[in-house]
Each structure stands twice: as C-alpha cells, then as structure tokens.
Amino acid sequence: MELEIWHSTRYDFSEAVFLEPHVLRFQPRSDGAQLLQEFSLDVDPQPAGMSSGLDSAGNTVTHLWFDGVHRSLTITCRASVETLRDNPFDFLPDHCRSRLPVFYAAESDALRPYLHRNPHGLGEPDQIAIFASRIRDAARGELVPLLTSLNNTIFERFERVTRQEPGVWSPERTWREKRGACRDLAALFVDVCRSLGIAARFVSGYEESELYRDGGELHAWAEAYIPGAGWRGYDPSRGLAVAQSHVAVAAAAAAAGTAPIVGTYRGSGVTAEMETEVRVERRVEVLA
C-alpha cells in the first residue's frame, strides 16, 4: 500500500520571540515493514541552519536554529511511504526462545533500555505486574499468544479517549482509570511487557484509517522484540498487530524520545497558540 502523508504545525506568538534550537522527528523510517519513497520538510521562517542525523535510538532527527525574532513558526512535512507488511505474523519464531522468561542472549545489552521499568509506588501492590501475570498464565507463557492477548485485552477493557493536553499518563494512571489516549495505552502495553521481561518500546507515527473523518492525526503504538522476528508492532488502541495501515516515524524506550517537535522560545510575557493538521491518504493510481 502506498500512503501520502501531510503534516503541518503552526505556532503563533503574541509578540515577537527568539526561537531557540529545535529538534524535529518527522521523517518516516525505512525498514522491512515500510519504504520511504519521498520526503520534504518546509520551515517558515527560514532557519539560519539545518542539519539531519540519527539520535541515540536510531531515529532520523533534524536540528534547526534561527536568527532574529519572529511572530510565528510553521513546520510542514510531506512524505510518500510504501507499506510492505501484508501479514504481521510473517515470521518464524525462535522456538528455543518463544516462551517466558525470554532469553535475549546476544541482544541483551542492546535491549537493556527497553526492559527498564520506572519505580512504582513503594509499599503498594504492583497492579500492572499482577495483571501481567494473569495474561502470562492464560497464554501458558507462550510469547506471541501472550502479546496478542495483551493487545486485545487492553483494546477491549480500556476506553480510548482523545486528549489535547500534552504528555503521556503513567501506566498506573491509565490502569486505574481504565481509559487513555492511544499514547497512554501504548505506554501501558510497554510497561506490562517489561514487567514480564519482554523488551518493548514506544512508537510514534501515522495510521491510515476510516476512523479519521478529518484526515488523520499523529498516532502511537508499541513494539515488542520477538526473537526470530525482531521488533513487531502492536496497537492496543485498535486491537491490531501492526501491518500495512501504520507508518512508523520514531521509536524509543520512552515516549519523550519520539516527540515530533522539541524546542523553546524566549520572550517576556508572551503567549503561544498551536494549530496542527494531519492528512494520511492512500495513493490512487490513475490508469490511462
């Protein structure tokens, strides 16, 4: 499937401000699941400098810096991506490592950041770990059935909501409230996996779906590392194993490492308003 992505973000400031250096993550990755065919990035005002590279998690990032003062900042990206994975289960698991506890062997050092859990409340039962153990027992410790069951359980038992405020809820809050935005449910999925010794990470990107009546929005899901398959995506807000309809942009151990825009401005008593628009559409070939 070929997908066309258009993503625009605009900041308007009440007074002219100094724009500090910004870090952008908008360029979709190329891997076994997707192929980036075209990508362009437009910034207004024109940056004094621009440089692209890889961050510590291997995501493509663009660094911007500016001269002078400005009343607005607009960042627009366009991308054409071919998604390649018809079947999200097109792999042969390493049967020697397909049960819990997962033995990552040679990958252990590289996967260490994706196994780390933030401390939970001292003296309180770890409800997420208890929940994880139930999922593990129901799947009889089989890794792939466990991940599928976890994905489906979060989709069925947790309400998906739209939150305009920034940030990701803690897994404990999402668990307690039994609801969350796609990014909150993804973070919960990641934490459940790590409580069981399964390497998992947070992913930010786009999704082509009829659910988006206004064209689309930035989306989030999770990836788990499966011996014999590598990183494989699971979207608990949809109850789907990730395949052709998802386009990954950035993945990291924590959600903050996938933020599309990181930057600040300087100005006294200045207020800012942000508008963002996303469109994700299938490319339709016109036959002559």
PDB file of C-alpha atoms in Angstrom:
ATOM      1  CA  MET A   1       0.000   0.000   0.000  1.00  0.00           C
ATOM      2  CA  GLU A   2       1.279   3.492  -0.844  1.00  0.00           C
ATOM      3  CA  LEU A   3       0.385   6.254   1.625  1.00  0.00           C
ATOM      4  CA  GLU A   4       0.699  10.010   1.243  1.00  0.00           C
ATOM      5  CA  ILE A   5       1.257  11.963   4.469  1.00  0.00           C
ATOM      6  CA  TRP A   6       0.943  15.713   5.007  1.00  0.00           C
ATOM      7  CA  HIS A   7       1.582  17.131   8.490  1.00  0.00           C
ATOM      8  CA  SER A   8       1.606  20.833   9.338  1.00  0.00           C
ATOM      9  CA  THR A   9       2.175  22.513  12.716  1.00  0.00           C
ATOM     10  CA  ARG A  10       1.939  26.273  13.261  1.00  0.00           C
ATOM     11  CA  TYR A  11       2.799  28.332  16.342  1.00  0.00           C
ATOM     12  CA  ASP A  12       1.559  31.923  16.632  1.00  0.00           C
ATOM     13  CA  PHE A  13       3.112  34.148  19.314  1.00  0.00           C
ATOM     14  CA  SER A  14       1.520  37.229  20.873  1.00  0.00           C
ATOM     15  CA  GLU A  15       4.819  39.100  20.479  1.00  0.00           C
ATOM     16  CA  ALA A  16       7.993  38.534  18.508  1.00  0.00           C
ATOM     17  CA  VAL A  17      10.196  35.901  20.151  1.00  0.00           C
ATOM     18  CA  PHE A  18      13.656  34.415  19.865  1.00  0.00           C
ATOM     19  CA  LEU A  19      13.369  30.834  18.644  1.00  0.00           C
ATOM     20  CA  GLU A  20      15.797  28.528  20.407  1.00  0.00           C
ATOM     21  CA  PRO A  21      17.213  25.480  18.540  1.00  0.00           C
ATOM     22  CA  HIS A  22      14.578  22.869  17.700  1.00  0.00           C
ATOM     23  CA  VAL A  23      14.764  19.098  17.171  1.00  0.00           C
ATOM     24  CA  LEU A  24      12.282  17.540  14.722  1.00  0.00           C
ATOM     25  CA  ARG A  25      11.250  13.914  14.198  1.00  0.00           C
ATOM     26  CA  PHE A  26       9.029  13.737  11.132  1.00  0.00           C
ATOM     27  CA  GLN A  27      10.854  11.533   8.639  1.00  0.00           C
ATOM     28  CA  PRO A  28       9.356   8.013   8.436  1.00  0.00           C
ATOM     29  CA  ARG A  29      11.874   5.225   8.759  1.00  0.00           C
ATOM     30  CA  SER A  30      12.733   2.638   6.108  1.00  0.00           C
ATOM     31  CA  ASP A  31      12.913  -0.993   7.226  1.00  0.00           C
ATOM     32  CA  GLY A  32      11.418  -4.388   6.495  1.00  0.00           C
ATOM     33  CA  ALA A  33       7.886  -3.092   7.060  1.00  0.00           C
ATOM     34  CA  GLN A  34       7.937   0.158   5.093  1.00  0.00           C
ATOM     35  CA  LEU A  35       9.898   2.021   2.430  1.00  0.00           C
ATOM     36  CA  LEU A  36      10.230   5.797   2.411  1.00  0.00           C
ATOM     37  CA  GLN A  37       9.931   6.959  -1.192  1.00  0.00           C
ATOM     38  CA  GLU A  38       9.774  10.751  -0.853  1.00  0.00           C
ATOM     39  CA  PHE A  39      10.154  13.227   1.986  1.00  0.00           C
ATOM     40  CA  SER A  40      10.268  17.000   2.210  1.00  0.00           C
ATOM     41  CA  LEU A  41      10.387  19.414   5.141  1.00  0.00           C
ATOM     42  CA  ASP A  42       9.481  23.105   4.914  1.00  0.00           C
ATOM     43  CA  VAL A  43      10.073  25.576   7.745  1.00  0.00           C
ATOM     44  CA  ASP A  44       8.881  29.193   7.915  1.00  0.00           C
ATOM     45  CA  PRO A  45      10.720  31.362   8.896  1.00  0.00           C
ATOM     46  CA  GLN A  46      13.735  30.035   7.052  1.00  0.00           C
ATOM     47  CA  PRO A  47      16.183  28.591   9.624  1.00  0.00           C
ATOM     48  CA  ALA A  48      19.681  30.001   9.854  1.00  0.00           C
ATOM     49  CA  GLY A  49      20.849  26.389   9.769  1.00  0.00           C
ATOM     50  CA  MET A  50      19.514  22.861   9.391  1.00  0.00           C
ATOM     51  CA  SER A  51      21.223  19.503   9.953  1.00  0.00           C
ATOM     52  CA  SER A  52      19.886  15.934   9.894  1.00  0.00           C
ATOM     53  CA  GLY A  53      21.236  12.821  11.586  1.00  0.00           C
ATOM     54  CA  LEU A  54      20.346   9.893  13.831  1.00  0.00           C
ATOM     55  CA  ASP A  55      19.515  10.123  17.516  1.00  0.00           C
ATOM     56  CA  SER A  56      20.621   7.555  20.111  1.00  0.00           C
ATOM     57  CA  ALA A  57      17.628   5.313  19.276  1.00  0.00           C
ATOM     58  CA  GLY A  58      18.356   5.354  15.548  1.00  0.00           C
ATOM     59  CA  ASN A  59      15.574   7.760  14.561  1.00  0.00           C
ATOM     60  CA  THR A  60      16.169  10.402  11.903  1.00  0.00           C
ATOM     61  CA  VAL A  61      16.176  13.846  13.510  1.00  0.00           C
ATOM     62  CA  THR A  62      16.535  17.324  12.053  1.00  0.00           C
ATOM     63  CA  HIS A  63      18.164  20.108  14.065  1.00  0.00           C
ATOM     64  CA  LEU A  64      17.141  23.707  13.343  1.00  0.00           C
ATOM     65  CA  TRP A  65      18.489  27.029  14.596  1.00  0.00           C
ATOM     66  CA  PHE A  66      17.295  30.554  13.891  1.00  0.00           C
ATOM     67  CA  ASP A  67      18.388  34.173  13.701  1.00  0.00           C
ATOM     68  CA  GLY A  68      16.372  37.245  14.697  1.00  0.00           C
ATOM     69  CA  VAL A  69      12.888  37.432  16.245  1.00  0.00           C
ATOM     70  CA  HIS A  70       9.665  36.032  14.811  1.00  0.00           C
ATOM     71  CA  ARG A  71       5.899  36.132  15.373  1.00  0.00           C
ATOM     72  CA  SER A  72       5.195  32.610  14.116  1.00  0.00           C
ATOM     73  CA  LEU A  73       6.739  29.237  13.274  1.00  0.00           C
ATOM     74  CA  THR A  74       5.295  26.824  10.709  1.00  0.00           C
ATOM     75  CA  ILE A  75       6.681  23.324  10.102  1.00  0.00           C
ATOM     76  CA  THR A  76       5.244  21.265   7.243  1.00  0.00           C
ATOM     77  CA  CYS A  77       6.334  17.814   6.116  1.00  0.00           C
ATOM     78  CA  ARG A  78       5.245  15.689   3.200  1.00  0.00           C
ATOM     79  CA  ALA A  79       6.044  12.002   2.843  1.00  0.00           C
ATOM     80  CA  SER A  80       5.269   9.144   0.496  1.00  0.00           C
ATOM     81  CA  VAL A  81       5.646   5.692   2.064  1.00  0.00           C
ATOM     82  CA  GLU A  82       5.077   2.198   0.740  1.00  0.00           C
ATOM     83  CA  THR A  83       3.977  -0.177   3.481  1.00  0.00           C
ATOM     84  CA  LEU A  84       5.177  -3.720   2.845  1.00  0.00           C
ATOM     85  CA  ARG A  85       3.833  -5.989   5.570  1.00  0.00           C
ATOM     86  CA  ASP A  86       0.644  -7.731   4.459  1.00  0.00           C
ATOM     87  CA  ASN A  87       0.855 -10.256   7.286  1.00  0.00           C
ATOM     88  CA  PRO A  88       2.018  -9.017  10.714  1.00  0.00           C
ATOM     89  CA  PHE A  89       2.888 -12.615  11.654  1.00  0.00           C
ATOM     90  CA  ASP A  90       5.156 -13.326   8.683  1.00  0.00           C
ATOM     91  CA  PHE A  91       7.967 -14.737  10.785  1.00  0.00           C
ATOM     92  CA  LEU A  92       9.273 -17.982  12.214  1.00  0.00           C
ATOM     93  CA  PRO A  93       9.796 -17.531  15.968  1.00  0.00           C
ATOM     94  CA  ASP A  94      12.963 -18.829  17.552  1.00  0.00           C
ATOM     95  CA  HIS A  95      11.351 -21.828  19.226  1.00  0.00           C
ATOM     96  CA  CYS A  96      14.166 -22.088  21.741  1.00  0.00           C
ATOM     97  CA  ARG A  97      13.198 -18.598  22.985  1.00  0.00           C
ATOM     98  CA  SER A  98       9.463 -18.434  22.354  1.00  0.00           C
ATOM     99  CA  ARG A  99       8.393 -18.941  25.964  1.00  0.00           C
ATOM    100  CA  LEU A 100       8.749 -16.800  29.070  1.00  0.00           C
ATOM    101  CA  PRO A 101      11.135 -15.936  30.555  1.00  0.00           C
ATOM    102  CA  VAL A 102      12.600 -14.722  27.259  1.00  0.00           C
ATOM    103  CA  PHE A 103      16.351 -15.287  26.922  1.00  0.00           C
ATOM    104  CA  TYR A 104      17.690 -12.470  24.754  1.00  0.00           C
ATOM    105  CA  ALA A 105      21.262 -13.771  24.753  1.00  0.00           C
ATOM    106  CA  ALA A 106      23.459 -11.656  22.445  1.00  0.00           C
ATOM    107  CA  GLU A 107      20.832  -8.884  22.226  1.00  0.00           C
ATOM    108  CA  SER A 108      20.709  -8.305  25.995  1.00  0.00           C
ATOM    109  CA  ASP A 109      22.998  -5.246  26.106  1.00  0.00           C
ATOM    110  CA  ALA A 110      21.235  -3.505  23.206  1.00  0.00           C
ATOM    111  CA  LEU A 111      17.801  -4.242  24.661  1.00  0.00           C
ATOM    112  CA  ARG A 112      18.548  -3.150  28.233  1.00  0.00           C
ATOM    113  CA  PRO A 113      16.835   0.291  27.885  1.00  0.00           C
ATOM    114  CA  TYR A 114      13.700  -1.444  26.614  1.00  0.00           C
ATOM    115  CA  LEU A 115      13.468  -3.691  29.665  1.00  0.00           C
ATOM    116  CA  HIS A 116      13.725  -0.951  32.296  1.00  0.00           C
ATOM    117  CA  ARG A 117      10.611  -0.063  34.326  1.00  0.00           C
ATOM    118  CA  ASN A 118      10.153   3.161  36.235  1.00  0.00           C
ATOM    119  CA  PRO A 119       9.704   2.654  40.003  1.00  0.00           C
ATOM    120  CA  HIS A 120       6.159   2.014  41.161  1.00  0.00           C
ATOM    121  CA  GLY A 121       4.634   3.225  44.422  1.00  0.00           C
ATOM    122  CA  LEU A 122       6.600   1.890  47.384  1.00  0.00           C
ATOM    123  CA  GLY A 123       4.645  -0.392  49.653  1.00  0.00           C
ATOM    124  CA  GLU A 124       1.776  -0.669  47.178  1.00  0.00           C
ATOM    125  CA  PRO A 125       0.861  -3.777  45.188  1.00  0.00           C
ATOM    126  CA  ASP A 126       2.116  -3.597  41.616  1.00  0.00           C
ATOM    127  CA  GLN A 127      -1.258  -3.929  39.931  1.00  0.00           C
ATOM    128  CA  ILE A 128       0.241  -3.897  36.470  1.00  0.00           C
ATOM    129  CA  ALA A 129       2.571  -6.781  37.306  1.00  0.00           C
ATOM    130  CA  ILE A 130      -0.379  -8.702  38.767  1.00  0.00           C
ATOM    131  CA  PHE A 131      -2.361  -8.069  35.585  1.00  0.00           C
ATOM    132  CA  ALA A 132       0.655  -9.130  33.506  1.00  0.00           C
ATOM    133  CA  SER A 133       0.979 -12.405  35.383  1.00  0.00           C
ATOM    134  CA  ARG A 134      -2.650 -13.244  34.620  1.00  0.00           C
ATOM    135  CA  ILE A 135      -2.106 -12.613  30.911  1.00  0.00           C
ATOM    136  CA  ARG A 136       1.063 -14.746  31.059  1.00  0.00           C
ATOM    137  CA  ASP A 137      -0.698 -17.641  32.780  1.00  0.00           C
ATOM    138  CA  ALA A 138      -3.640 -17.563  30.364  1.00  0.00           C
ATOM    139  CA  ALA A 139      -1.201 -17.748  27.434  1.00  0.00           C
ATOM    140  CA  ARG A 140       0.760 -20.544  29.193  1.00  0.00           C
ATOM    141  CA  GLY A 141       3.893 -18.442  28.878  1.00  0.00           C
ATOM    142  CA  GLU A 142       3.915 -18.539  25.068  1.00  0.00           C
ATOM    143  CA  LEU A 143       5.352 -15.216  23.865  1.00  0.00           C
ATOM    144  CA  VAL A 144       3.398 -14.482  20.673  1.00  0.00           C
ATOM    145  CA  PRO A 145      -0.021 -15.595  22.017  1.00  0.00           C
ATOM    146  CA  LEU A 146       0.696 -13.531  25.147  1.00  0.00           C
ATOM    147  CA  LEU A 147       1.360 -10.364  23.126  1.00  0.00           C
ATOM    148  CA  THR A 148      -1.791 -10.900  21.079  1.00  0.00           C
ATOM    149  CA  SER A 149      -3.848 -11.475  24.216  1.00  0.00           C
ATOM    150  CA  LEU A 150      -2.415  -8.388  25.913  1.00  0.00           C
ATOM    151  CA  ASN A 151      -3.162  -6.248  22.862  1.00  0.00           C
ATOM    152  CA  ASN A 152      -6.742  -7.495  22.652  1.00  0.00           C
ATOM    153  CA  THR A 153      -7.349  -7.191  26.396  1.00  0.00           C
ATOM    154  CA  ILE A 154      -6.312  -3.534  26.548  1.00  0.00           C
ATOM    155  CA  PHE A 155      -8.434  -2.801  23.474  1.00  0.00           C
ATOM    156  CA  GLU A 156     -11.496  -4.496  24.944  1.00  0.00           C
ATOM    157  CA  ARG A 157     -11.252  -3.319  28.565  1.00  0.00           C
ATOM    158  CA  PHE A 158      -9.895   0.219  28.244  1.00  0.00           C
ATOM    159  CA  GLU A 159     -11.746   3.192  26.794  1.00  0.00           C
ATOM    160  CA  ARG A 160      -9.903   5.156  24.112  1.00  0.00           C
ATOM    161  CA  VAL A 161     -10.205   8.913  24.601  1.00  0.00           C
ATOM    162  CA  THR A 162      -8.868  11.994  22.829  1.00  0.00           C
ATOM    163  CA  ARG A 163      -6.681  14.230  24.994  1.00  0.00           C
ATOM    164  CA  GLN A 164      -5.491  17.632  23.809  1.00  0.00           C
ATOM    165  CA  GLU A 165      -3.129  18.230  26.721  1.00  0.00           C
ATOM    166  CA  PRO A 166       0.481  17.176  26.126  1.00  0.00           C
ATOM    167  CA  GLY A 167       2.305  14.316  27.786  1.00  0.00           C
ATOM    168  CA  VAL A 168       1.716  10.638  28.434  1.00  0.00           C
ATOM    169  CA  TRP A 169      -0.074   9.336  31.503  1.00  0.00           C
ATOM    170  CA  SER A 170       1.784   6.961  33.771  1.00  0.00           C
ATOM    171  CA  PRO A 171       0.831   3.302  33.243  1.00  0.00           C
ATOM    172  CA  GLU A 172      -0.572   3.324  36.791  1.00  0.00           C
ATOM    173  CA  ARG A 173      -2.990   6.135  35.991  1.00  0.00           C
ATOM    174  CA  THR A 174      -4.128   4.506  32.761  1.00  0.00           C
ATOM    175  CA  TRP A 175      -4.634   1.244  34.620  1.00  0.00           C
ATOM    176  CA  ARG A 176      -6.535   2.974  37.417  1.00  0.00           C
ATOM    177  CA  GLU A 177      -8.852   4.955  35.153  1.00  0.00           C
ATOM    178  CA  LYS A 178      -9.275   2.166  32.581  1.00  0.00           C
ATOM    179  CA  ARG A 179      -9.026   4.702  29.768  1.00  0.00           C
ATOM    180  CA  GLY A 180      -6.465   6.710  27.861  1.00  0.00           C
ATOM    181  CA  ALA A 181      -5.364   8.187  24.564  1.00  0.00           C
ATOM    182  CA  CYS A 182      -3.527   5.983  22.095  1.00  0.00           C
ATOM    183  CA  ARG A 183      -0.195   7.101  23.592  1.00  0.00           C
ATOM    184  CA  ASP A 184      -1.339   6.201  27.118  1.00  0.00           C
ATOM    185  CA  LEU A 185      -2.487   2.730  26.069  1.00  0.00           C
ATOM    186  CA  ALA A 186       0.790   2.192  24.213  1.00  0.00           C
ATOM    187  CA  ALA A 187       2.772   3.133  27.335  1.00  0.00           C
ATOM    188  CA  LEU A 188       0.681   0.681  29.382  1.00  0.00           C
ATOM    189  CA  PHE A 189       1.366  -2.094  26.852  1.00  0.00           C
ATOM    190  CA  VAL A 190       5.091  -1.357  27.089  1.00  0.00           C
ATOM    191  CA  ASP A 191       5.078  -1.461  30.889  1.00  0.00           C
ATOM    192  CA  VAL A 192       3.181  -4.763  31.025  1.00  0.00           C
ATOM    193  CA  CYS A 193       5.696  -6.301  28.628  1.00  0.00           C
ATOM    194  CA  ARG A 194       8.675  -5.094  30.646  1.00  0.00           C
ATOM    195  CA  SER A 195       7.175  -6.420  33.879  1.00  0.00           C
ATOM    196  CA  LEU A 196       7.370  -9.850  32.225  1.00  0.00           C
ATOM    197  CA  GLY A 197      10.913  -9.404  30.920  1.00  0.00           C
ATOM    198  CA  ILE A 198       9.805  -8.696  27.340  1.00  0.00           C
ATOM    199  CA  ALA A 199      11.694  -5.867  25.625  1.00  0.00           C
ATOM    200  CA  ALA A 200       9.238  -3.224  24.405  1.00  0.00           C
ATOM    201  CA  ARG A 201       9.343   0.343  23.132  1.00  0.00           C
ATOM    202  CA  PHE A 202       7.062   3.288  22.329  1.00  0.00           C
ATOM    203  CA  VAL A 203       6.374   4.200  18.692  1.00  0.00           C
ATOM    204  CA  SER A 204       5.044   7.399  17.152  1.00  0.00           C
ATOM    205  CA  GLY A 205       3.787   7.680  13.590  1.00  0.00           C
ATOM    206  CA  TYR A 206       0.698   7.748  11.415  1.00  0.00           C
ATOM    207  CA  GLU A 207      -2.239   5.484  10.614  1.00  0.00           C
ATOM    208  CA  GLU A 208      -4.492   5.300   7.594  1.00  0.00           C
ATOM    209  CA  SER A 209      -7.995   4.649   8.884  1.00  0.00           C
ATOM    210  CA  GLU A 210     -11.615   5.436   8.091  1.00  0.00           C
ATOM    211  CA  LEU A 211     -11.939   6.452  11.759  1.00  0.00           C
ATOM    212  CA  TYR A 212     -10.246   9.765  10.940  1.00  0.00           C
ATOM    213  CA  ARG A 213     -13.010  11.812   9.373  1.00  0.00           C
ATOM    214  CA  ASP A 214     -10.871  14.960   9.307  1.00  0.00           C
ATOM    215  CA  GLY A 215      -7.943  13.340   7.539  1.00  0.00           C
ATOM    216  CA  GLY A 216      -5.793  11.903  10.337  1.00  0.00           C
ATOM    217  CA  GLU A 217      -3.727  12.600  13.411  1.00  0.00           C
ATOM    218  CA  LEU A 218      -0.423  11.630  14.929  1.00  0.00           C
ATOM    219  CA  HIS A 219      -0.743   8.098  16.280  1.00  0.00           C
ATOM    220  CA  ALA A 220       1.120   5.960  18.828  1.00  0.00           C
ATOM    221  CA  TRP A 221       1.528   2.250  19.448  1.00  0.00           C
ATOM    222  CA  ALA A 222       4.089  -0.195  20.865  1.00  0.00           C
ATOM    223  CA  GLU A 223       6.677  -2.627  19.563  1.00  0.00           C
ATOM    224  CA  ALA A 224       7.888  -5.780  21.281  1.00  0.00           C
ATOM    225  CA  TYR A 225      11.134  -7.572  20.469  1.00  0.00           C
ATOM    226  CA  ILE A 226      10.460 -11.176  19.432  1.00  0.00           C
ATOM    227  CA  PRO A 227      13.457 -13.499  18.937  1.00  0.00           C
ATOM    228  CA  GLY A 228      13.395 -14.646  15.344  1.00  0.00           C
ATOM    229  CA  ALA A 229      11.238 -11.706  14.232  1.00  0.00           C
ATOM    230  CA  GLY A 230      12.811  -8.557  15.673  1.00  0.00           C
ATOM    231  CA  TRP A 231      10.689  -5.533  16.578  1.00  0.00           C
ATOM    232  CA  ARG A 232       6.989  -6.129  15.908  1.00  0.00           C
ATOM    233  CA  GLY A 233       4.224  -3.578  16.338  1.00  0.00           C
ATOM    234  CA  TYR A 234       1.067  -3.879  18.427  1.00  0.00           C
ATOM    235  CA  ASP A 235      -1.632  -1.203  18.545  1.00  0.00           C
ATOM    236  CA  PRO A 236      -3.718  -1.620  21.722  1.00  0.00           C
ATOM    237  CA  SER A 237      -5.967   1.315  20.844  1.00  0.00           C
ATOM    238  CA  ARG A 238      -7.098  -0.640  17.770  1.00  0.00           C
ATOM    239  CA  GLY A 239      -6.603  -4.228  18.940  1.00  0.00           C
ATOM    240  CA  LEU A 240      -4.399  -4.851  15.898  1.00  0.00           C
ATOM    241  CA  ALA A 241      -0.993  -6.271  15.180  1.00  0.00           C
ATOM    242  CA  VAL A 242       0.652  -3.565  13.083  1.00  0.00           C
ATOM    243  CA  ALA A 243       0.682  -4.148   9.335  1.00  0.00           C
ATOM    244  CA  GLN A 244       0.058  -2.053   6.222  1.00  0.00           C
ATOM    245  CA  SER A 245      -2.040   0.778   7.655  1.00  0.00           C
ATOM    246  CA  HIS A 246       0.647   2.077  10.071  1.00  0.00           C
ATOM    247  CA  VAL A 247       3.663   4.249   9.226  1.00  0.00           C
ATOM    248  CA  ALA A 248       6.330   4.425  11.951  1.00  0.00           C
ATOM    249  CA  VAL A 249       8.359   7.611  12.327  1.00  0.00           C
ATOM    250  CA  ALA A 250      10.224   7.213  15.628  1.00  0.00           C
ATOM    251  CA  ALA A 251      10.659   4.574  18.329  1.00  0.00           C
ATOM    252  CA  ALA A 252      12.309   4.939  21.724  1.00  0.00           C
ATOM    253  CA  ALA A 253      12.431   3.484  25.201  1.00  0.00           C
ATOM    254  CA  ALA A 254      10.300   6.391  26.477  1.00  0.00           C
ATOM    255  CA  ALA A 255       7.603   8.399  24.720  1.00  0.00           C
ATOM    256  CA  ALA A 256       9.588  11.635  25.087  1.00  0.00           C
ATOM    257  CA  GLY A 257      12.175  10.216  22.697  1.00  0.00           C
ATOM    258  CA  THR A 258       9.614  10.146  19.877  1.00  0.00           C
ATOM    259  CA  ALA A 259       8.278  13.720  20.184  1.00  0.00           C
ATOM    260  CA  PRO A 260       7.886  15.275  16.721  1.00  0.00           C
ATOM    261  CA  ILE A 261       8.951  18.770  17.861  1.00  0.00           C
ATOM    262  CA  VAL A 262      11.212  19.662  20.781  1.00  0.00           C
ATOM    263  CA  GLY A 263      12.131  23.310  21.208  1.00  0.00           C
ATOM    264  CA  THR A 264      11.554  26.510  23.158  1.00  0.00           C
ATOM    265  CA  TYR A 265      11.346  30.255  22.613  1.00  0.00           C
ATOM    266  CA  ARG A 266      12.356  33.353  24.581  1.00  0.00           C
ATOM    267  CA  GLY A 267      10.096  36.297  25.196  1.00  0.00           C
ATOM    268  CA  SER A 268       8.726  38.279  28.124  1.00  0.00           C
ATOM    269  CA  GLY A 269       5.031  37.757  28.839  1.00  0.00           C
ATOM    270  CA  VAL A 270       4.491  36.016  25.511  1.00  0.00           C
ATOM    271  CA  THR A 271       1.663  33.576  24.909  1.00  0.00           C
ATOM    272  CA  ALA A 272       1.555  30.996  22.110  1.00  0.00           C
ATOM    273  CA  GLU A 273      -1.179  29.195  20.199  1.00  0.00           C
ATOM    274  CA  MET A 274      -0.622  25.995  18.253  1.00  0.00           C
ATOM    275  CA  GLU A 275      -2.555  24.516  15.343  1.00  0.00           C
ATOM    276  CA  THR A 276      -1.796  21.179  13.751  1.00  0.00           C
ATOM    277  CA  GLU A 277      -3.262  19.307  10.817  1.00  0.00           C
ATOM    278  CA  VAL A 278      -2.537  15.812   9.514  1.00  0.00           C
ATOM    279  CA  ARG A 279      -3.697  14.045   6.388  1.00  0.00           C
ATOM    280  CA  VAL A 280      -2.965  10.392   5.594  1.00  0.00           C
ATOM    281  CA  GLU A 281      -4.329   9.110   2.288  1.00  0.00           C
ATOM    282  CA  ARG A 282      -3.848   6.136   0.027  1.00  0.00           C
ATOM    283  CA  ARG A 283      -2.181   6.927  -3.279  1.00  0.00           C
ATOM    284  CA  VAL A 284      -4.562   6.073  -6.086  1.00  0.00           C
ATOM    285  CA  GLU A 285      -3.061   5.302  -9.478  1.00  0.00           C
ATOM    286  CA  VAL A 286      -4.914   6.733 -12.433  1.00  0.00           C
ATOM    287  CA  LEU A 287      -4.900   4.356 -15.373  1.00  0.00           C
ATOM    288  CA  ALA A 288      -4.576   5.954 -18.782  1.00  0.00           C
TER     289      ALA A 288
END
